[in-house]
Amino acid sequence: MVSGTISRIFSDQVLAYLRTLDEEVSDDLLPEPGEAVQYLEDGSYLYLSDFYQFLNRVETLTGNPDFGWDIYQDFDFRNMGIMGYAIVNSTHLKDAISVTCDYVQLVQSHTEVFLRPSLHHPDCMDLCYRVNSEGLASTHDTHMSLGFFIRLIQYLCNPDWSPVLIGLTHSERKQNISEKTQSLLLAEQPFNFVTIENHILEVQIAASDQRLYDIMCSNLTEKIDQQSETLSFFQELEDVIFQLLSDEECGIDKAAEHMCMSRRTLQRRLADHDVSFSYLVDNVRRHFACQLLHEAAISMIDIALTLGYSELAAFDRAFKRWHGITPTQYRELFFPK
């Protein structure tokens, strides 16, 4: 079971979309995407579980279950900084997609995104996307991501382009999505994907600048290298903490043993990022609580025990401190009977 992180770039774009729906809406009325992941120093990352709750609140606010397809309708990719400028200065569309795949796997952990030969159409490729986060999934995130790729191709190549085929891991609102995207749709697939013609992938981008592309890609590679070690360490530690929670041995000594390091080394690694062990334990409980609540077959008391609480009342108090509502209210809000 994993937690996962995602760049604030994506929540910022959702907020920008909401402002286009009502230009007079004040920021204090917009949903809050969640607090920054503390161990990533620039404060530009969220936990996936917070981001998914944020998307659920956006659906409630807009009354539109298909809003994810609209988020990038008028998006300028240069707003994404280094990656955006690498995209628009790529020589061919396939280069821009390659950069995008590398970037997504940097800013959204536990995610697979790649090109493969199409399983359904000759002379085509499938651009595939899937978040590997057991017990936590979001159709809104899927729709946003595929909408991002569609907009990317329209932005760089042809504003009227639509996918040859769209594949989804779910089957919700198939007809609506097919009509919205003007594409044939396959449901219940192992991966989400959009099918792209090979000749489109070879299209040369008119405004490309090879020198600028090389500079941006070099900067992006450096950023990936710097961040990957930190992400890997903390995600491994969070998984260890989760495994220890229900054993009543979730202390720093036991965690250090599982991480194959001394207590002092673990404390030093945490201090390097100004993070305490107790902060991580509380955060792991907070984010995995939401994942477990998505599993309707798991009872409240079992969730409480899994997270290391001796009684349901203690879990209720902690959850209300985190999210302002009880676990029961959370389930009723997002999974009405």
mmCIF file of N, CA and C in Angstrom, residues 206-313:
data_model
loop_
_atom_site.group_PDB
_atom_site.id
_atom_site.type_symbol
_atom_site.label_atom_id
_atom_site.label_comp_id
_atom_site.label_asym_id
_atom_site.label_seq_id
_atom_site.Cartn_x
_atom_site.Cartn_y
_atom_site.Cartn_z
ATOM 1 N N ALA A 206 6.419 23.352 -35.186
ATOM 2 C CA ALA A 206 6.834 24.540 -35.944
ATOM 3 C C ALA A 206 7.720 25.478 -35.133
ATOM 4 N N ALA A 207 7.403 25.682 -33.865
ATOM 5 C CA ALA A 207 8.109 26.689 -33.062
ATOM 6 C C ALA A 207 9.266 26.105 -32.258
ATOM 7 N N SER A 208 9.742 24.914 -32.637
ATOM 8 C CA SER A 208 10.774 24.253 -31.837
ATOM 9 C C SER A 208 12.107 24.991 -31.893
ATOM 10 N N ASP A 209 12.872 24.861 -30.815
ATOM 11 C CA ASP A 209 14.201 25.467 -30.702
ATOM 12 C C ASP A 209 15.098 24.418 -30.041
ATOM 13 N N GLN A 210 15.930 23.754 -30.845
ATOM 14 C CA GLN A 210 16.727 22.635 -30.351
ATOM 15 C C GLN A 210 17.646 23.042 -29.205
ATOM 16 N N ARG A 211 18.253 24.218 -29.293
ATOM 17 C CA ARG A 211 19.172 24.669 -28.248
ATOM 18 C C ARG A 211 18.444 24.841 -26.922
ATOM 19 N N LEU A 212 17.271 25.494 -26.969
ATOM 20 C CA LEU A 212 16.491 25.700 -25.751
ATOM 21 C C LEU A 212 15.961 24.369 -25.218
ATOM 22 N N TYR A 213 15.568 23.483 -26.127
ATOM 23 C CA TYR A 213 15.092 22.153 -25.736
ATOM 24 C C TYR A 213 16.176 21.404 -24.960
ATOM 25 N N ASP A 214 17.412 21.438 -25.467
ATOM 26 C CA ASP A 214 18.520 20.740 -24.806
ATOM 27 C C ASP A 214 18.774 21.306 -23.409
ATOM 28 N N ILE A 215 18.714 22.627 -23.284
ATOM 29 C CA ILE A 215 18.934 23.271 -21.982
ATOM 30 C C ILE A 215 17.844 22.867 -20.990
ATOM 31 N N MET A 216 16.586 22.930 -21.442
ATOM 32 C CA MET A 216 15.470 22.594 -20.556
ATOM 33 C C MET A 216 15.510 21.124 -20.143
ATOM 34 N N CYS A 217 15.840 20.238 -21.083
ATOM 35 C CA CYS A 217 15.904 18.810 -20.757
ATOM 36 C C CYS A 217 17.029 18.522 -19.770
ATOM 37 N N SER A 218 18.156 19.222 -19.921
ATOM 38 C CA SER A 218 19.267 19.061 -18.987
ATOM 39 C C SER A 218 18.854 19.489 -17.580
ATOM 40 N N ASN A 219 18.148 20.624 -17.486
ATOM 41 C CA ASN A 219 17.670 21.106 -16.184
ATOM 42 C C ASN A 219 16.659 20.140 -15.574
ATOM 43 N N LEU A 220 15.795 19.584 -16.433
ATOM 44 C CA LEU A 220 14.771 18.655 -15.964
ATOM 45 C C LEU A 220 15.416 17.372 -15.439
ATOM 46 N N THR A 221 16.413 16.868 -16.159
ATOM 47 C CA THR A 221 17.121 15.663 -15.722
ATOM 48 C C THR A 221 17.790 15.879 -14.369
ATOM 49 N N GLU A 222 18.392 17.047 -14.196
ATOM 50 C CA GLU A 222 19.046 17.378 -12.925
ATOM 51 C C GLU A 222 18.033 17.400 -11.783
ATOM 52 N N LYS A 223 16.864 17.968 -12.049
ATOM 53 C CA LYS A 223 15.824 18.033 -11.018
ATOM 54 C C LYS A 223 15.323 16.637 -10.664
ATOM 55 N N ILE A 224 15.156 15.791 -11.669
ATOM 56 C CA ILE A 224 14.714 14.416 -11.429
ATOM 57 C C ILE A 224 15.710 13.685 -10.537
ATOM 58 N N ASP A 225 17.002 13.834 -10.847
ATOM 59 C CA ASP A 225 18.042 13.157 -10.068
ATOM 60 C C ASP A 225 18.059 13.637 -8.616
ATOM 61 N N GLN A 226 17.888 14.947 -8.415
ATOM 62 C CA GLN A 226 17.929 15.513 -7.067
ATOM 63 C C GLN A 226 16.767 15.017 -6.216
ATOM 64 N N GLN A 227 15.605 14.884 -6.823
ATOM 65 C CA GLN A 227 14.394 14.617 -6.055
ATOM 66 C C GLN A 227 14.091 13.137 -5.875
ATOM 67 N N SER A 228 14.560 12.313 -6.804
ATOM 68 C CA SER A 228 14.172 10.907 -6.782
ATOM 69 C C SER A 228 14.645 10.197 -5.516
ATOM 70 N N GLU A 229 15.851 10.514 -5.030
ATOM 71 C CA GLU A 229 16.368 9.862 -3.827
ATOM 72 C C GLU A 229 15.535 10.232 -2.600
ATOM 73 N N THR A 230 15.182 11.516 -2.477
ATOM 74 C CA THR A 230 14.368 11.959 -1.338
ATOM 75 C C THR A 230 12.997 11.293 -1.357
ATOM 76 N N LEU A 231 12.351 11.289 -2.533
ATOM 77 C CA LEU A 231 11.038 10.660 -2.657
ATOM 78 C C LEU A 231 11.108 9.184 -2.305
ATOM 79 N N SER A 232 12.103 8.498 -2.832
ATOM 80 C CA SER A 232 12.233 7.065 -2.601
ATOM 81 C C SER A 232 12.399 6.763 -1.112
ATOM 82 N N PHE A 233 13.241 7.535 -0.431
ATOM 83 C CA PHE A 233 13.489 7.305 0.993
ATOM 84 C C PHE A 233 12.223 7.488 1.819
ATOM 85 N N PHE A 234 11.528 8.604 1.626
ATOM 86 C CA PHE A 234 10.363 8.889 2.461
ATOM 87 C C PHE A 234 9.188 7.979 2.131
ATOM 88 N N GLN A 235 9.035 7.600 0.877
ATOM 89 C CA GLN A 235 7.937 6.697 0.552
ATOM 90 C C GLN A 235 8.184 5.303 1.122
ATOM 91 N N GLU A 236 9.445 4.868 1.123
ATOM 92 C CA GLU A 236 9.772 3.588 1.762
ATOM 93 C C GLU A 236 9.514 3.666 3.264
ATOM 94 N N LEU A 237 9.904 4.775 3.887
ATOM 95 C CA LEU A 237 9.696 4.940 5.327
ATOM 96 C C LEU A 237 8.206 4.993 5.660
ATOM 97 N N GLU A 238 7.418 5.682 4.849
ATOM 98 C CA GLU A 238 5.973 5.743 5.096
ATOM 99 C C GLU A 238 5.343 4.357 4.994
ATOM 100 N N ASP A 239 5.792 3.550 4.050
ATOM 101 C CA ASP A 239 5.263 2.191 3.934
ATOM 102 C C ASP A 239 5.654 1.347 5.147
ATOM 103 N N VAL A 240 6.872 1.525 5.648
ATOM 104 C CA VAL A 240 7.307 0.819 6.858
ATOM 105 C C VAL A 240 6.433 1.225 8.043
ATOM 106 N N ILE A 241 6.196 2.521 8.191
ATOM 107 C CA ILE A 241 5.352 3.015 9.285
ATOM 108 C C ILE A 241 3.961 2.401 9.198
ATOM 109 N N PHE A 242 3.394 2.356 8.005
ATOM 110 C CA PHE A 242 2.057 1.778 7.841
ATOM 111 C C PHE A 242 2.038 0.310 8.270
ATOM 112 N N GLN A 243 3.076 -0.441 7.897
ATOM 113 C CA GLN A 243 3.151 -1.860 8.259
ATOM 114 C C GLN A 243 3.261 -2.049 9.773
ATOM 115 N N LEU A 244 3.909 -1.083 10.441
ATOM 116 C CA LEU A 244 4.130 -1.200 11.885
ATOM 117 C C LEU A 244 2.954 -0.710 12.721
ATOM 118 N N LEU A 245 2.078 0.093 12.135
ATOM 119 C CA LEU A 245 1.015 0.731 12.917
ATOM 120 C C LEU A 245 0.164 -0.266 13.687
ATOM 121 N N SER A 246 -0.261 -1.330 13.029
ATOM 122 C CA SER A 246 -1.178 -2.268 13.677
ATOM 123 C C SER A 246 -0.460 -3.242 14.614
ATOM 124 N N ASP A 247 0.884 -3.207 14.636
ATOM 125 C CA ASP A 247 1.648 -4.125 15.490
ATOM 126 C C ASP A 247 1.962 -3.541 16.865
ATOM 127 N N GLU A 248 1.509 -2.309 17.110
ATOM 128 C CA GLU A 248 1.766 -1.613 18.368
ATOM 129 C C GLU A 248 3.265 -1.439 18.628
ATOM 130 N N GLU A 249 4.062 -1.462 17.577
ATOM 131 C CA GLU A 249 5.504 -1.269 17.718
ATOM 132 C C GLU A 249 5.981 -0.178 16.769
ATOM 133 N N CYS A 250 5.153 0.803 16.561
ATOM 134 C CA CYS A 250 5.484 1.835 15.578
ATOM 135 C C CYS A 250 6.313 2.944 16.223
ATOM 136 N N GLY A 251 7.517 2.583 16.640
ATOM 137 C CA GLY A 251 8.447 3.568 17.176
ATOM 138 C C GLY A 251 9.612 3.752 16.231
ATOM 139 N N ILE A 252 10.408 4.760 16.488
ATOM 140 C CA ILE A 252 11.503 5.076 15.576
ATOM 141 C C ILE A 252 12.562 3.971 15.560
ATOM 142 N N ASP A 253 12.754 3.269 16.682
ATOM 143 C CA ASP A 253 13.744 2.187 16.714
ATOM 144 C C ASP A 253 13.352 1.052 15.770
ATOM 145 N N LYS A 254 12.078 0.659 15.829
ATOM 146 C CA LYS A 254 11.600 -0.426 14.969
ATOM 147 C C LYS A 254 11.621 -0.001 13.503
ATOM 148 N N ALA A 255 11.253 1.248 13.236
ATOM 149 C CA ALA A 255 11.276 1.748 11.857
ATOM 150 C C ALA A 255 12.701 1.761 11.314
ATOM 151 N N ALA A 256 13.655 2.195 12.129
ATOM 152 C CA ALA A 256 15.059 2.222 11.705
ATOM 153 C C ALA A 256 15.554 0.815 11.384
ATOM 154 N N GLU A 257 15.132 -0.150 12.209
ATOM 155 C CA GLU A 257 15.516 -1.546 11.968
ATOM 156 C C GLU A 257 15.004 -2.020 10.609
ATOM 157 N N HIS A 258 13.747 -1.705 10.293
ATOM 158 C CA HIS A 258 13.168 -2.101 9.004
ATOM 159 C C HIS A 258 13.831 -1.372 7.841
ATOM 160 N N MET A 259 14.333 -0.173 8.082
ATOM 161 C CA MET A 259 15.014 0.600 7.036
ATOM 162 C C MET A 259 16.497 0.232 6.937
ATOM 163 N N CYS A 260 16.935 -0.733 7.765
ATOM 164 C CA CYS A 260 18.326 -1.207 7.767
ATOM 165 C C CYS A 260 19.309 -0.077 8.059
ATOM 166 N N MET A 261 18.984 0.697 9.083
ATOM 167 C CA MET A 261 19.880 1.770 9.512
ATOM 168 C C MET A 261 19.732 1.961 11.014
ATOM 169 N N SER A 262 20.658 2.687 11.610
ATOM 170 C CA SER A 262 20.582 2.947 13.044
ATOM 171 C C SER A 262 19.552 4.032 13.333
ATOM 172 N N ARG A 263 19.107 4.066 14.597
ATOM 173 C CA ARG A 263 18.182 5.130 15.021
ATOM 174 C C ARG A 263 18.797 6.499 14.749
ATOM 175 N N ARG A 264 20.089 6.655 15.057
ATOM 176 C CA ARG A 264 20.749 7.951 14.886
ATOM 177 C C ARG A 264 20.772 8.364 13.406
ATOM 178 N N THR A 265 21.042 7.406 12.524
ATOM 179 C CA THR A 265 21.065 7.725 11.087
ATOM 180 C C THR A 265 19.686 8.162 10.610
ATOM 181 N N LEU A 266 18.645 7.440 11.049
ATOM 182 C CA LEU A 266 17.291 7.812 10.650
ATOM 183 C C LEU A 266 16.934 9.194 11.182
ATOM 184 N N GLN A 267 17.274 9.467 12.430
ATOM 185 C CA GLN A 267 16.992 10.790 12.998
ATOM 186 C C GLN A 267 17.715 11.888 12.218
ATOM 187 N N ARG A 268 18.951 11.606 11.808
ATOM 188 C CA ARG A 268 19.698 12.605 11.046
ATOM 189 C C ARG A 268 19.058 12.846 9.678
ATOM 190 N N ARG A 269 18.621 11.759 9.022
ATOM 191 C CA ARG A 269 17.976 11.908 7.709
ATOM 192 C C ARG A 269 16.697 12.740 7.828
ATOM 193 N N LEU A 270 15.941 12.508 8.891
ATOM 194 C CA LEU A 270 14.712 13.278 9.103
ATOM 195 C C LEU A 270 15.036 14.735 9.406
ATOM 196 N N ALA A 271 16.055 14.951 10.233
ATOM 197 C CA ALA A 271 16.437 16.322 10.599
ATOM 198 C C ALA A 271 16.922 17.106 9.386
ATOM 199 N N ASP A 272 17.542 16.410 8.430
ATOM 200 C CA ASP A 272 18.012 17.078 7.206
ATOM 201 C C ASP A 272 16.862 17.738 6.452
ATOM 202 N N HIS A 273 15.648 17.186 6.642
ATOM 203 C CA HIS A 273 14.471 17.722 5.952
ATOM 204 C C HIS A 273 13.495 18.384 6.923
ATOM 205 N N ASP A 274 13.951 18.603 8.164
ATOM 206 C CA ASP A 274 13.141 19.285 9.178
ATOM 207 C C ASP A 274 11.811 18.570 9.395
ATOM 208 N N VAL A 275 11.869 17.245 9.455
ATOM 209 C CA VAL A 275 10.674 16.416 9.636
ATOM 210 C C VAL A 275 10.864 15.554 10.880
ATOM 211 N N SER A 276 9.842 15.467 11.718
ATOM 212 C CA SER A 276 9.911 14.599 12.898
ATOM 213 C C SER A 276 9.251 13.256 12.594
ATOM 214 N N PHE A 277 9.633 12.229 13.346
ATOM 215 C CA PHE A 277 9.038 10.909 13.155
ATOM 216 C C PHE A 277 7.556 10.938 13.501
ATOM 217 N N SER A 278 7.184 11.652 14.564
ATOM 218 C CA SER A 278 5.770 11.720 14.967
ATOM 219 C C SER A 278 4.923 12.394 13.890
ATOM 220 N N TYR A 279 5.499 13.394 13.196
ATOM 221 C CA TYR A 279 4.786 14.040 12.083
ATOM 222 C C TYR A 279 4.487 13.021 10.993
ATOM 223 N N LEU A 280 5.472 12.184 10.658
ATOM 224 C CA LEU A 280 5.268 11.185 9.614
ATOM 225 C C LEU A 280 4.210 10.164 10.017
ATOM 226 N N VAL A 281 4.245 9.724 11.282
ATOM 227 C CA VAL A 281 3.247 8.756 11.750
ATOM 228 C C VAL A 281 1.844 9.337 11.613
ATOM 229 N N ASP A 282 1.663 10.575 12.047
ATOM 230 C CA ASP A 282 0.352 11.218 11.951
ATOM 231 C C ASP A 282 -0.071 11.366 10.493
ATOM 232 N N ASN A 283 0.871 11.725 9.630
ATOM 233 C CA ASN A 283 0.555 11.899 8.217
ATOM 234 C C ASN A 283 0.191 10.581 7.553
ATOM 235 N N VAL A 284 0.926 9.524 7.891
ATOM 236 C CA VAL A 284 0.621 8.206 7.326
ATOM 237 C C VAL A 284 -0.786 7.781 7.733
ATOM 238 N N ARG A 285 -1.120 7.967 9.004
ATOM 239 C CA ARG A 285 -2.473 7.636 9.455
ATOM 240 C C ARG A 285 -3.518 8.451 8.692
ATOM 241 N N ARG A 286 -3.241 9.731 8.536
ATOM 242 C CA ARG A 286 -4.200 10.625 7.869
ATOM 243 C C ARG A 286 -4.465 10.183 6.432
ATOM 244 N N HIS A 287 -3.419 9.889 5.693
ATOM 245 C CA HIS A 287 -3.601 9.596 4.272
ATOM 246 C C HIS A 287 -4.073 8.170 4.024
ATOM 247 N N PHE A 288 -3.580 7.212 4.822
ATOM 248 C CA PHE A 288 -4.049 5.850 4.625
ATOM 249 C C PHE A 288 -5.472 5.671 5.144
ATOM 250 N N ALA A 289 -5.908 6.502 6.081
ATOM 251 C CA ALA A 289 -7.300 6.440 6.539
ATOM 252 C C ALA A 289 -8.250 6.639 5.368
ATOM 253 N N CYS A 290 -7.950 7.612 4.523
ATOM 254 C CA CYS A 290 -8.815 7.880 3.365
ATOM 255 C C CYS A 290 -8.808 6.707 2.395
ATOM 256 N N GLN A 291 -7.629 6.110 2.175
ATOM 257 C CA GLN A 291 -7.559 4.954 1.286
ATOM 258 C C GLN A 291 -8.413 3.812 1.818
ATOM 259 N N LEU A 292 -8.293 3.537 3.108
ATOM 260 C CA LEU A 292 -9.048 2.433 3.693
ATOM 261 C C LEU A 292 -10.545 2.703 3.686
ATOM 262 N N LEU A 293 -10.930 3.956 3.852
ATOM 263 C CA LEU A 293 -12.359 4.297 3.829
ATOM 264 C C LEU A 293 -12.963 4.112 2.444
ATOM 265 N N HIS A 294 -12.124 4.076 1.411
ATOM 266 C CA HIS A 294 -12.608 3.810 0.059
ATOM 267 C C HIS A 294 -12.978 2.340 -0.123
ATOM 268 N N GLU A 295 -12.546 1.493 0.803
ATOM 269 C CA GLU A 295 -12.867 0.063 0.734
ATOM 270 C C GLU A 295 -14.100 -0.197 1.591
ATOM 271 N N ALA A 296 -15.257 -0.271 0.935
ATOM 272 C CA ALA A 296 -16.527 -0.363 1.663
ATOM 273 C C ALA A 296 -16.615 -1.618 2.530
ATOM 274 N N ALA A 297 -15.879 -2.669 2.167
ATOM 275 C CA ALA A 297 -15.973 -3.926 2.913
ATOM 276 C C ALA A 297 -15.225 -3.882 4.242
ATOM 277 N N ILE A 298 -14.384 -2.873 4.442
ATOM 278 C CA ILE A 298 -13.610 -2.787 5.686
ATOM 279 C C ILE A 298 -14.396 -1.978 6.712
ATOM 280 N N SER A 299 -14.612 -2.563 7.881
ATOM 281 C CA SER A 299 -15.397 -1.885 8.917
ATOM 282 C C SER A 299 -14.591 -0.760 9.550
ATOM 283 N N MET A 300 -15.295 0.156 10.206
ATOM 284 C CA MET A 300 -14.642 1.287 10.865
ATOM 285 C C MET A 300 -13.670 0.823 11.954
ATOM 286 N N ILE A 301 -14.081 -0.161 12.735
ATOM 287 C CA ILE A 301 -13.207 -0.613 13.821
ATOM 288 C C ILE A 301 -11.952 -1.273 13.260
ATOM 289 N N ASP A 302 -12.089 -1.990 12.132
ATOM 290 C CA ASP A 302 -10.913 -2.612 11.512
ATOM 291 C C ASP A 302 -9.955 -1.553 10.974
ATOM 292 N N ILE A 303 -10.504 -0.469 10.430
ATOM 293 C CA ILE A 303 -9.658 0.629 9.959
ATOM 294 C C ILE A 303 -8.911 1.251 11.136
ATOM 295 N N ALA A 304 -9.644 1.486 12.229
ATOM 296 C CA ALA A 304 -9.023 2.076 13.421
ATOM 297 C C ALA A 304 -7.875 1.204 13.928
ATOM 298 N N LEU A 305 -8.097 -0.114 13.995
ATOM 299 C CA LEU A 305 -7.059 -1.029 14.483
ATOM 300 C C LEU A 305 -5.875 -1.090 13.518
ATOM 301 N N THR A 306 -6.157 -1.080 12.220
ATOM 302 C CA THR A 306 -5.090 -1.102 11.211
ATOM 303 C C THR A 306 -4.186 0.111 11.342
ATOM 304 N N LEU A 307 -4.775 1.247 11.704
ATOM 305 C CA LEU A 307 -4.013 2.487 11.835
ATOM 306 C C LEU A 307 -3.388 2.656 13.218
ATOM 307 N N GLY A 308 -3.557 1.646 14.075
ATOM 308 C CA GLY A 308 -2.881 1.678 15.368
ATOM 309 C C GLY A 308 -3.669 2.329 16.481
ATOM 310 N N TYR A 309 -4.977 2.516 16.301
ATOM 311 C CA TYR A 309 -5.820 3.071 17.366
ATOM 312 C C TYR A 309 -6.457 1.920 18.141
ATOM 313 N N SER A 310 -6.495 2.046 19.449
ATOM 314 C CA SER A 310 -7.023 0.967 20.286
ATOM 315 C C SER A 310 -8.541 0.961 20.332
ATOM 316 N N GLU A 311 -9.153 2.095 19.949
ATOM 317 C CA GLU A 311 -10.614 2.172 19.963
ATOM 318 C C GLU A 311 -11.095 3.106 18.857
ATOM 319 N N LEU A 312 -12.347 2.918 18.472
ATOM 320 C CA LEU A 312 -12.920 3.691 17.374
ATOM 321 C C LEU A 312 -13.009 5.171 17.713
ATOM 322 N N ALA A 313 -13.284 5.502 18.973
ATOM 323 C CA ALA A 313 -13.443 6.909 19.367
ATOM 324 C C ALA A 313 -12.162 7.699 19.109
#
